Short mmCIF file of C-alpha atoms in Angstrom, two decimals:
data_model
loop_
_atom_site.label_atom_id
_atom_site.label_comp_id
_atom_site.label_asym_id
_atom_site.label_seq_id
_atom_site.Cartn_x
_atom_site.Cartn_y
_atom_site.Cartn_z
CA UNK A 3 89.87 31.24 211.70
CA UNK A 4 87.49 31.71 208.83
CA UNK A 5 89.55 32.54 205.79
CA UNK A 6 88.11 33.92 202.61
CA UNK A 7 88.59 31.46 199.75
CA UNK A 8 86.67 33.15 196.96
CA UNK A 9 85.86 36.75 196.23
CA UNK A 10 83.75 38.13 193.39
CA UNK A 11 83.91 41.83 192.61
CA UNK A 12 81.50 43.73 190.33
CA UNK A 13 80.91 40.67 188.18
CA UNK A 14 78.77 41.10 185.06
CA UNK A 15 78.27 38.00 182.93
CA UNK A 16 75.96 36.29 180.45
CA UNK A 17 75.73 34.53 177.11
CA UNK A 18 76.39 36.11 173.72
CA UNK A 19 75.11 39.64 174.21
CA UNK A 20 72.52 38.93 176.91
CA UNK A 21 73.51 40.05 180.38
CA UNK A 22 72.31 37.55 182.97
CA UNK A 23 74.22 38.72 186.03
CA UNK A 24 74.78 42.36 186.89
CA UNK A 25 77.36 43.76 189.30
CA UNK A 26 77.64 40.79 191.58
CA UNK A 27 79.66 41.13 194.76
CA UNK A 28 80.04 37.97 196.77
CA UNK A 29 82.54 36.17 198.98
CA UNK A 30 82.86 32.61 200.24
CA UNK A 31 84.68 31.67 203.45
CA UNK A 32 86.15 28.34 204.46
CA UNK A 33 83.34 27.28 206.80
CA UNK A 34 80.43 28.55 204.67
CA UNK A 35 77.38 26.55 203.68
CA UNK A 36 75.53 28.91 201.40
CA UNK A 37 72.20 28.20 199.75
CA UNK A 38 71.90 29.94 196.40
CA UNK A 39 68.26 30.49 195.59
CA UNK A 40 66.42 32.36 192.88
CA UNK A 41 64.04 31.84 189.96
CA UNK A 42 64.86 29.85 186.82
CA UNK A 43 66.76 32.07 184.45
CA UNK A 44 67.80 34.30 187.34
CA UNK A 45 71.47 33.46 186.80
CA UNK A 46 72.26 30.78 189.41
CA UNK A 47 73.86 28.45 186.88
CA UNK A 48 75.64 31.34 185.16
CA UNK A 49 77.17 32.32 188.48
CA UNK A 50 78.41 28.74 189.00
CA UNK A 51 79.85 28.56 185.51
CA UNK A 52 81.73 31.79 186.14
CA UNK A 53 83.18 30.41 189.37
CA UNK A 54 84.16 27.18 187.59
CA UNK A 55 85.82 29.20 184.85
CA UNK A 56 83.64 27.76 182.08
CA UNK A 57 82.38 31.16 180.96
CA UNK A 58 84.38 34.35 181.04
CA UNK A 59 82.67 37.31 182.70
CA UNK A 60 82.01 40.47 180.66
CA UNK A 61 83.54 42.54 183.42
CA UNK A 62 84.52 42.31 187.06
CA UNK A 63 86.79 39.81 188.72
CA UNK A 64 86.81 36.53 190.58
CA UNK A 65 89.75 35.84 192.83
CA UNK A 66 90.45 32.47 194.34
CA UNK A 67 92.42 32.31 197.51
CA UNK A 68 93.49 28.69 197.60
CA UNK A 69 97.07 27.73 198.36
CA UNK A 70 97.92 27.69 194.69
CA UNK A 71 96.87 30.56 192.48
CA UNK A 72 96.42 30.90 188.75
CA UNK A 73 95.18 28.18 186.46
CA UNK A 74 95.29 25.54 189.16
CA UNK A 75 92.23 26.88 190.97
CA UNK A 76 89.91 24.33 189.37
CA UNK A 77 91.27 21.40 191.34
CA UNK A 78 90.20 23.07 194.56
CA UNK A 79 86.59 23.17 193.44
CA UNK A 80 84.39 20.07 193.44
CA UNK A 81 81.31 20.25 191.26
CA UNK A 82 78.12 18.22 191.19
CA UNK A 83 76.09 19.27 188.15
CA UNK A 84 72.36 19.01 187.64
CA UNK A 85 71.85 15.38 186.76
CA UNK A 86 68.95 15.04 184.42
CA UNK A 87 70.90 14.43 181.26
CA UNK A 88 72.90 11.29 182.02
CA UNK A 89 72.83 8.61 179.32
CA UNK A 90 71.98 5.54 181.36
CA UNK A 91 73.07 3.20 178.56
CA UNK A 92 76.58 4.65 178.34
CA UNK A 93 79.24 1.95 178.91
CA UNK A 94 81.18 3.28 181.89
CA UNK A 95 81.71 1.78 185.33
CA UNK A 96 80.90 3.43 188.66
CA UNK A 97 84.60 3.53 189.59
CA UNK A 98 85.55 5.18 186.30
CA UNK A 99 82.97 7.91 186.86
CA UNK A 100 84.41 8.64 190.30
CA UNK A 101 87.98 8.71 188.92
CA UNK A 102 86.95 11.13 186.18
CA UNK A 103 86.72 13.82 188.88
CA UNK A 104 90.53 13.89 188.95
CA UNK A 105 91.10 14.76 185.32
CA UNK A 106 91.32 18.54 185.67
CA UNK A 107 94.81 18.13 187.10
CA UNK A 108 95.99 15.80 184.37
CA UNK A 109 98.17 16.26 181.33
CA UNK A 110 96.72 15.65 177.86
CA UNK A 111 97.86 12.03 178.03
CA UNK A 112 97.58 10.57 181.49
CA UNK A 113 97.20 7.58 183.78
CA UNK A 114 95.77 7.32 187.27
CA UNK A 115 98.26 6.52 190.02
CA UNK A 116 97.79 3.71 192.51
CA UNK A 117 97.01 6.25 195.25
CA UNK A 118 94.34 7.85 193.11
CA UNK A 119 92.68 4.52 192.48
CA UNK A 120 92.90 3.73 196.19
CA UNK A 121 91.26 7.04 196.97
CA UNK A 122 88.41 6.22 194.60
CA UNK A 123 87.91 2.85 196.27
CA UNK A 124 87.91 4.47 199.73
CA UNK A 125 85.27 6.96 198.65
CA UNK A 126 83.14 4.18 197.16
CA UNK A 127 83.51 2.19 200.35
CA UNK A 128 82.41 5.18 202.43
CA UNK A 129 79.40 5.74 200.16
CA UNK A 130 78.37 2.11 200.43
CA UNK A 131 79.01 1.50 196.74
CA UNK A 132 82.06 -0.75 196.98
CA UNK A 133 80.19 -3.89 195.95
CA UNK A 134 78.94 -2.29 192.75
CA UNK A 135 82.02 -0.27 191.85
CA UNK A 136 82.64 -2.29 188.68
CA UNK A 137 79.00 -2.16 187.58
CA UNK A 138 77.86 -0.01 184.66
CA UNK A 139 76.47 3.34 185.76
CA UNK A 140 73.08 2.60 184.20
CA UNK A 141 72.25 -0.04 186.82
CA UNK A 142 72.20 2.45 189.70
CA UNK A 143 69.20 3.99 191.43
CA UNK A 144 68.79 7.74 191.64
CA UNK A 145 70.16 7.90 195.18
CA UNK A 146 73.18 5.73 194.36
CA UNK A 147 73.88 7.77 191.25
CA UNK A 148 73.91 10.93 193.32
CA UNK A 149 76.42 9.43 195.76
CA UNK A 150 78.64 8.49 192.81
CA UNK A 151 78.55 12.05 191.51
CA UNK A 152 79.27 13.40 194.97
CA UNK A 153 82.29 11.08 195.18
CA UNK A 154 83.39 12.32 191.75
CA UNK A 155 83.12 15.90 193.03
CA UNK A 156 85.18 15.38 196.19
CA UNK A 157 87.86 12.94 194.97
CA UNK A 158 90.21 15.82 194.17
CA UNK A 159 90.09 17.00 197.83
CA UNK A 160 88.44 20.32 197.00
CA UNK A 161 88.15 23.21 199.41
CA UNK A 162 84.94 24.40 197.82
CA UNK A 163 82.06 22.15 196.77
CA UNK A 164 79.40 23.44 194.38
CA UNK A 165 76.13 21.54 193.95
CA UNK A 166 73.54 22.43 191.31
CA UNK A 167 70.00 21.30 192.20
CA UNK A 168 71.18 18.04 193.77
CA UNK A 169 67.77 16.76 194.87
CA UNK A 170 65.94 16.79 191.55
CA UNK A 171 65.70 13.06 191.12
CA UNK A 172 66.11 11.26 194.42
CA UNK A 173 63.60 9.95 196.92
CA UNK A 174 63.10 11.45 200.38
CA UNK A 175 65.27 9.00 202.32
CA UNK A 176 68.26 9.32 200.01
CA UNK A 177 67.80 13.06 200.11
CA UNK A 178 68.01 13.09 203.90
CA UNK A 179 71.15 10.93 203.89
CA UNK A 180 72.66 13.08 201.18
CA UNK A 181 72.23 16.29 203.15
CA UNK A 182 73.62 14.63 206.26
CA UNK A 183 76.72 13.72 204.23
CA UNK A 184 77.01 17.32 203.09
CA UNK A 185 76.80 18.49 206.71
CA UNK A 186 79.70 16.17 207.52
CA UNK A 187 81.72 17.40 204.53
CA UNK A 188 81.08 21.01 205.53
CA UNK A 189 83.36 20.53 208.54
CA UNK A 190 86.27 20.77 206.10
CA UNK A 191 84.86 22.10 202.84
CA UNK A 192 82.92 25.25 202.01
CA UNK A 193 79.68 24.43 200.20
CA UNK A 194 77.60 26.35 197.68
CA UNK A 195 74.22 24.70 197.20
CA UNK A 196 72.00 25.86 194.35
CA UNK A 197 68.34 25.08 194.81
CA UNK A 198 64.95 26.53 194.23
CA UNK A 199 63.56 24.27 196.92
CA UNK A 200 64.27 26.43 199.93
CA UNK A 201 62.04 24.28 202.15
CA UNK A 202 64.36 21.28 202.09
CA UNK A 203 67.67 23.05 202.24
CA UNK A 204 67.01 25.69 204.88
CA UNK A 205 67.73 23.38 207.80
CA UNK A 206 71.20 22.61 206.44
CA UNK A 207 72.44 25.85 204.98
CA UNK A 208 73.95 28.51 207.18
CA UNK A 209 73.39 31.53 204.97
CA UNK A 210 71.47 32.42 201.82
CA UNK A 211 72.38 34.18 198.60
CA UNK A 212 69.43 35.19 196.45
CA UNK A 213 70.30 35.47 192.77
CA UNK A 214 67.97 37.18 190.34
CA UNK A 215 70.16 39.13 187.98
CA UNK A 216 71.60 40.76 191.11
CA UNK A 217 72.84 38.95 194.18
CA UNK A 218 71.68 39.62 197.70
CA UNK A 219 73.39 37.95 200.55
CA UNK A 220 71.52 37.11 203.76
CA UNK A 221 73.82 36.28 206.63
CA UNK A 222 71.30 33.88 208.19
CA UNK A 223 69.32 30.88 207.04
CA UNK A 224 65.94 32.46 207.63
CA UNK A 225 64.48 35.11 205.46
CA UNK A 226 61.21 36.87 205.91
CA UNK A 227 58.68 37.46 203.18
CA UNK A 228 59.33 41.21 203.39
CA UNK A 229 62.98 40.63 202.64
CA UNK A 230 62.12 38.44 199.70
CA UNK A 231 59.76 41.10 198.36
CA UNK A 232 62.34 43.82 198.58
CA UNK A 233 64.94 41.69 196.87
CA UNK A 234 62.70 40.61 194.03
CA UNK A 235 62.96 36.97 194.90
CA UNK A 236 60.78 34.43 193.12
CA UNK A 237 57.08 34.24 193.81
CA UNK A 238 57.04 30.54 194.66
CA UNK A 239 59.48 31.12 197.47
CA UNK A 240 57.41 34.00 198.81
CA UNK A 241 54.46 31.65 198.92
CA UNK A 242 56.51 29.13 200.89
CA UNK A 243 58.17 31.83 202.89
CA UNK A 244 54.92 33.16 204.27
CA UNK A 245 54.68 29.88 206.19
CA UNK A 246 57.74 28.80 208.17
CA UNK A 247 59.44 25.98 206.30
CA UNK A 248 59.25 23.47 209.16
CA UNK A 249 55.49 23.58 209.10
CA UNK A 250 55.59 23.00 205.39
CA UNK A 251 57.78 19.97 205.97
CA UNK A 252 55.36 18.35 208.42
CA UNK A 253 52.41 19.07 206.19
CA UNK A 254 53.79 17.20 203.28
CA UNK A 255 54.97 14.17 205.26
CA UNK A 256 51.72 12.37 206.26
CA UNK A 257 50.58 12.43 202.65
CA UNK A 258 53.42 10.24 201.53
CA UNK B 23 85.53 -26.51 151.10
CA UNK B 24 88.12 -27.24 148.41
CA UNK B 25 86.82 -24.30 146.48
CA UNK B 26 87.26 -22.11 149.57
CA UNK B 27 90.90 -23.07 149.89
CA UNK B 28 91.44 -22.41 146.20
CA UNK B 29 90.05 -18.91 146.69
CA UNK B 30 93.01 -18.16 148.92
CA UNK B 31 95.30 -18.49 145.92
CA UNK B 32 93.80 -15.38 144.42
CA UNK B 33 95.41 -12.09 145.39
CA UNK B 34 92.11 -10.23 145.15
CA UNK B 35 90.57 -12.54 147.71
CA UNK B 36 93.50 -12.13 150.11
CA UNK B 37 93.15 -8.36 149.66
CA UNK B 38 89.47 -8.62 150.48
CA UNK B 39 90.22 -10.51 153.70
CA UNK B 40 92.84 -7.95 154.68
CA UNK B 41 90.38 -5.16 153.95
CA UNK B 42 87.75 -6.88 156.08
CA UNK B 43 90.14 -7.08 159.00
CA UNK B 44 91.20 -3.44 158.73
CA UNK B 45 87.59 -2.37 158.29
CA UNK B 46 86.55 -4.38 161.32
CA UNK B 47 89.23 -2.69 163.44
CA UNK B 48 88.67 0.87 162.26
CA UNK B 49 84.87 0.60 162.24
CA UNK B 50 84.93 -1.30 165.54
CA UNK B 51 86.72 1.54 167.30
CA UNK B 52 85.03 4.46 165.55
CA UNK B 53 81.66 2.76 165.75
CA UNK B 54 81.85 2.21 169.50
CA UNK B 55 82.41 5.95 169.86
CA UNK B 56 79.54 6.74 167.48
CA UNK B 57 77.11 4.32 169.14
CA UNK B 58 77.92 5.23 172.74
CA UNK B 59 77.74 8.95 172.05
CA UNK B 60 74.48 8.39 170.11
CA UNK B 61 75.64 10.14 166.98
CA UNK B 62 74.72 7.41 164.51
CA UNK B 63 72.56 9.84 162.59
CA UNK B 64 75.52 12.21 162.27
CA UNK B 65 77.57 9.37 160.78
CA UNK B 66 74.77 8.73 158.31
CA UNK B 67 74.94 12.37 157.32
CA UNK B 68 78.71 12.29 156.88
CA UNK B 69 78.54 9.10 154.80
CA UNK B 70 75.98 10.43 152.38
CA UNK B 71 77.50 13.90 152.13
CA UNK B 72 80.69 12.28 150.88
CA UNK B 73 78.85 11.36 147.69
CA UNK B 74 79.19 15.00 146.65
CA UNK B 75 82.97 14.63 146.75
CA UNK B 76 82.78 11.46 144.68
CA UNK B 77 80.77 13.28 142.00
CA UNK B 78 83.23 16.17 141.89
CA UNK B 79 86.13 13.71 141.69
CA UNK B 80 84.50 12.06 138.66
CA UNK B 81 83.86 15.36 136.93
CA UNK B 82 87.30 16.87 137.40
CA UNK B 83 89.08 13.57 136.93
CA UNK B 84 90.78 13.09 140.31
CA UNK B 85 90.44 10.19 142.72
CA UNK B 86 86.81 10.19 143.94
CA UNK B 87 87.92 8.89 147.35
CA UNK B 88 89.93 12.07 147.84
CA UNK B 89 86.85 14.14 147.01
CA UNK B 90 84.81 12.02 149.42
CA UNK B 91 87.40 12.53 152.16
CA UNK B 92 87.27 16.32 151.81
CA UNK B 93 83.48 16.40 151.77
CA UNK B 94 83.02 14.08 154.70
CA UNK B 95 85.60 15.74 156.93
CA UNK B 96 84.12 19.18 156.20
CA UNK B 97 80.61 17.97 156.91
CA UNK B 98 81.73 16.27 160.13
CA UNK B 99 83.43 19.42 161.36
CA UNK B 100 80.44 21.49 160.25
CA UNK B 101 78.00 19.32 162.17
CA UNK B 102 80.17 19.36 165.29
CA UNK B 103 80.51 23.14 164.99
CA UNK B 104 76.78 23.78 164.55
CA UNK B 105 75.81 21.37 167.30
CA UNK B 106 77.36 23.78 169.80
CA UNK B 107 75.27 26.70 168.54
CA UNK B 108 71.76 27.34 169.63
CA UNK B 109 70.21 28.97 166.60
CA UNK B 110 69.79 25.90 164.38
CA UNK B 111 68.60 22.38 165.14
CA UNK B 112 71.36 19.82 165.01
CA UNK B 113 69.40 17.10 163.22
CA UNK B 114 68.17 19.58 160.63
CA UNK B 115 71.76 20.56 159.81
CA UNK B 116 72.56 16.89 159.29
CA UNK B 117 69.60 16.37 156.97
CA UNK B 118 70.50 19.44 154.93
CA UNK B 119 74.14 18.39 154.49
CA UNK B 120 73.05 14.82 153.79
CA UNK B 121 70.77 15.80 150.89
CA UNK B 122 73.02 18.61 149.66
CA UNK B 123 75.95 16.21 149.37
CA UNK B 124 73.87 13.66 147.48
CA UNK B 125 72.53 16.41 145.19
CA UNK B 126 76.02 17.68 144.37
CA UNK B 127 77.09 14.11 143.64
CA UNK B 128 74.15 13.50 141.30
CA UNK B 129 74.71 16.79 139.45
CA UNK B 130 78.40 16.21 138.79
CA UNK B 131 78.03 12.57 137.84
CA UNK B 132 75.25 13.54 135.45
CA UNK B 133 77.45 16.26 133.93
CA UNK B 134 80.42 13.91 133.49
CA UNK B 135 80.51 12.80 129.87
CA UNK B 136 80.16 9.08 129.22
CA UNK B 137 79.28 6.30 131.59
CA UNK B 138 80.52 6.34 135.20
CA UNK B 139 81.84 2.78 135.43
CA UNK B 140 82.60 2.54 139.14
CA UNK B 141 79.59 4.36 140.43
CA UNK B 142 78.01 1.20 141.79
CA UNK B 143 81.25 0.47 143.65
CA UNK B 144 80.83 3.61 145.71
CA UNK B 145 77.14 3.18 146.32
CA UNK B 146 77.05 -0.52 147.19
CA UNK B 147 80.68 -1.41 147.77
CA UNK B 148 82.83 -3.93 145.99
CA UNK B 149 85.27 -5.53 148.37
CA UNK B 150 86.69 -7.86 145.73
CA UNK B 151 88.11 -4.91 143.78
CA UNK B 152 90.10 -3.55 146.74
CA UNK B 153 93.65 -2.85 145.58
CA UNK B 154 97.00 -2.29 147.25
CA UNK B 155 96.60 1.49 147.51
CA UNK B 156 93.21 1.09 149.21
CA UNK B 157 94.74 -1.34 151.66
CA UNK B 158 97.69 0.93 152.46
CA UNK B 159 95.37 3.88 153.09
CA UNK B 160 93.08 1.81 155.27
CA UNK B 161 96.05 0.38 157.19
CA UNK B 162 97.46 3.86 157.83
CA UNK B 163 94.12 5.10 159.10
CA UNK B 164 93.59 2.05 161.27
CA UNK B 165 96.99 2.48 162.93
CA UNK B 166 96.25 6.14 163.56
CA UNK B 167 92.86 5.37 165.11
CA UNK B 168 94.36 2.71 167.36
CA UNK B 169 97.02 5.16 168.53
CA UNK B 170 94.57 8.00 169.10
CA UNK B 171 92.15 5.89 171.08
CA UNK B 172 94.87 4.26 173.17
CA UNK B 173 96.38 7.62 174.09
CA UNK B 174 93.16 9.49 174.80
CA UNK B 175 90.87 6.63 175.82
CA UNK B 176 89.83 8.03 179.20
CA UNK B 177 89.31 11.54 177.89
CA UNK B 178 87.17 10.17 175.06
CA UNK B 179 85.10 8.06 177.43
CA UNK B 180 84.59 10.83 179.99
CA UNK B 181 83.69 13.46 177.42
CA UNK B 182 81.25 11.17 175.62
CA UNK B 183 79.63 10.21 178.90
CA UNK B 184 79.14 13.65 180.38
CA UNK B 185 80.22 16.47 178.11
CA UNK B 186 78.71 19.13 180.34
CA UNK B 187 80.80 18.02 183.31
CA UNK B 188 83.89 17.40 181.20
CA UNK B 189 83.80 20.99 179.96
CA UNK B 190 83.89 22.25 183.55
CA UNK B 191 87.01 20.13 184.10
CA UNK B 192 88.93 21.67 181.22
CA UNK B 193 89.18 18.26 179.54
CA UNK B 194 89.94 19.68 176.07
CA UNK B 195 86.43 18.82 174.94
CA UNK B 196 86.72 20.79 171.69
CA UNK B 197 90.01 19.25 170.62
CA UNK B 198 88.85 15.70 171.36
CA UNK B 199 85.44 16.07 169.72
CA UNK B 200 86.73 17.69 166.52
CA UNK B 201 89.54 15.13 166.22
CA UNK B 202 87.13 12.26 166.70
CA UNK B 203 84.63 13.60 164.17
CA UNK B 204 87.48 13.87 161.65
CA UNK B 205 88.54 10.30 162.40
CA UNK B 206 84.98 9.03 162.08
CA UNK B 207 84.64 10.82 158.74
CA UNK B 208 87.92 9.33 157.43
CA UNK B 209 86.94 5.88 158.68
CA UNK B 210 83.73 6.17 156.73
CA UNK B 211 85.45 7.28 153.53
CA UNK B 212 88.20 4.67 153.59
CA UNK B 213 85.65 1.95 154.15
CA UNK B 214 83.30 3.00 151.36
CA UNK B 215 84.79 0.42 148.98
CA UNK B 216 83.90 -2.32 151.40
CA UNK B 217 80.17 -1.96 151.76
CA UNK B 218 79.37 1.26 149.94
CA UNK B 219 77.92 4.57 151.02
CA UNK B 220 74.38 3.32 151.38
CA UNK B 221 75.22 0.42 153.67
CA UNK B 222 78.19 1.76 155.61
CA UNK B 223 76.23 2.75 158.68
CA UNK B 224 75.79 -0.94 159.44
CA UNK B 225 79.54 -1.50 160.00
CA UNK B 226 79.55 1.28 162.58
CA UNK B 227 76.49 0.12 164.48
CA UNK B 228 75.58 -3.56 164.15
CA UNK B 229 78.80 -5.12 165.59
CA UNK B 230 78.76 -2.59 168.47
CA UNK B 231 75.16 -3.27 169.36
CA UNK B 232 75.77 -7.01 169.15
CA UNK B 233 78.75 -6.62 171.49
CA UNK B 234 76.72 -4.41 173.81
CA UNK B 235 74.28 -7.29 174.30
CA UNK B 236 77.12 -9.26 175.88
CA UNK B 237 79.03 -6.60 177.83
CA UNK B 238 78.58 -3.09 179.22
CA UNK B 239 82.32 -2.37 179.32
CA UNK B 240 83.55 0.20 176.77
CA UNK B 241 86.85 -1.55 176.00
CA UNK B 242 85.25 -4.96 175.73
CA UNK B 243 82.65 -3.55 173.35
CA UNK B 244 85.49 -2.31 171.14
CA UNK B 245 87.29 -5.66 171.03
CA UNK B 246 84.12 -7.70 170.62
CA UNK B 247 82.81 -5.52 167.82
CA UNK B 248 86.11 -5.85 165.97
CA UNK B 249 85.74 -9.62 166.20
CA UNK B 250 82.07 -9.58 165.21
CA UNK B 251 82.71 -7.14 162.37
CA UNK B 252 85.49 -9.34 160.99
CA UNK B 253 83.44 -12.52 161.29
CA UNK B 254 80.46 -10.86 159.60
CA UNK B 255 82.63 -9.54 156.78
CA UNK B 256 84.20 -12.95 156.17
CA UNK B 257 80.84 -14.71 156.02
CA UNK B 258 79.52 -11.98 153.78
CA UNK B 259 82.53 -12.24 151.51
CA UNK B 260 82.07 -15.97 151.06
CA UNK B 261 78.34 -15.70 150.38
CA UNK B 262 78.99 -12.88 147.99
CA UNK B 263 81.48 -15.01 146.04
CA UNK B 264 79.35 -18.13 145.83
CA UNK B 265 75.98 -16.47 145.25
CA UNK B 266 77.37 -13.72 143.04
CA UNK B 267 75.66 -10.93 144.97
CA UNK B 268 77.27 -7.55 145.87
CA UNK B 269 79.47 -8.04 148.95
CA UNK B 270 78.03 -5.02 150.77
CA UNK B 271 74.60 -6.60 150.94
CA UNK B 272 75.84 -10.04 152.05
CA UNK B 273 78.08 -8.52 154.74
CA UNK B 274 75.15 -6.64 156.22
CA UNK B 275 73.02 -9.76 156.11
CA UNK B 276 75.69 -11.65 158.02
CA UNK B 277 76.01 -8.87 160.58
CA UNK B 278 72.27 -8.71 161.15
CA UNK B 279 72.19 -12.49 161.41
CA UNK B 280 74.93 -12.38 164.08
CA UNK B 281 73.02 -9.68 165.93
CA UNK B 282 69.77 -11.62 165.93
CA UNK B 283 71.44 -14.89 167.00
CA UNK B 284 73.20 -13.09 169.85
CA UNK B 285 69.94 -11.48 170.88
CA UNK B 286 68.29 -14.89 170.86
CA UNK B 287 71.19 -16.43 172.80
CA UNK B 288 71.09 -13.71 175.47
CA UNK B 289 67.32 -14.03 175.87
CA UNK B 290 67.40 -17.81 176.05
CA UNK B 291 70.10 -17.64 178.71
CA UNK B 292 68.02 -15.19 180.72
CA UNK B 293 64.99 -17.45 180.25
CA UNK B 294 63.12 -14.69 178.36
#
């Protein structure tokens, strides 16, 4: 029973007058774990912003097939943005950051209910952050910070989780734990994982979408260099792709 | 001490204390927003641009504070508007408005026939000349700021912390940011009489940074900076009276003194 939860038809989108994405056709199903790869500027982030409803496409359509339709779609999508711009001195507690993931469903003036606060505490407990839930966000390590943002993304019980370059600033061990958590989450939630580091993600993702102005979907997690060539995928991935990724993994390990 | 008590018999001194309290509250709240969102430089721009409105007020003979309000709100909205656009650097916009506002002010004050008697009041502040109208305006603004921040506190905090994420959550980022910039601009204008255009930035930043040495909690920073701002203003007021120096300067000296002592206290407690 693998229901379709998101369908994109003939989507063309961009900024101002510059077209970044052309005629995208793409669908996400409930059990998917899709790696979105492609070069910088290829339109990965634009695609995500379209799905999140932040930018309106020039043409084409996106239909969401969650229980509720219309404007409510956003609460079914959890989002973990690229995290290189956080102000570490900002006065906000870990718990508040997690709770902020619930605000899309709120009225202009709102409070959090007791259940919502309980949910935040449960998530923090599960992520091993309970003891520091009242601490300011600036005191956290990269790995902890990432777990906080993951908790923020899933607190609204989404059916689709979108992650934008999640491993940019964490160490290897946290990265491993993080992907294991994603694997666990994928039992219930569809996941879209944007990365240009195909080496790390390929053992977790089930299928691949290559975005470079167009989108090409590969219904497996292995792609050959020929395929990448045909589809105009980025050069750095071709270089990696010529060697199977597992070999690459072992090569880099003893150096550390 | 006896002289201090006698001071309380004078209405102008009571007014000054009331003004200090209202200023501490409004600047405490607006300043925490400004400091945590790192837009101190924008506030500097808004403050100085308002001088253009003061000049125009002088020339055409209406209340300079009204002119300052119009100029500062427009510059605040302008800066917020341009900061979303890619084709011009945000800090350059601020610098341009900053100097343009000052230039307009200088031109119109120069063109105004006769001597501009209260000019120094606007530049350096003169808390002892605060009148009932000033107080009423400041009180109105302070109440409005308290209400706005109480109602939208979480939205304000979340948007300031991570605007990129907030915009994907449909958090009304535009509405909140424009409203807050307007409030910051009005806070600045209504407090000009207290410390003056040139020194106003201190009321929005020094108490907050002092408070931030003691706590990392947004709400506590607000309350602490109100307290610190009020204490600093009172000390400044008293020094100003006894030493016969402009109040703006003495208030800032007191605030900096409080900041440095707190810094010292925190370091001593940590054992350096």
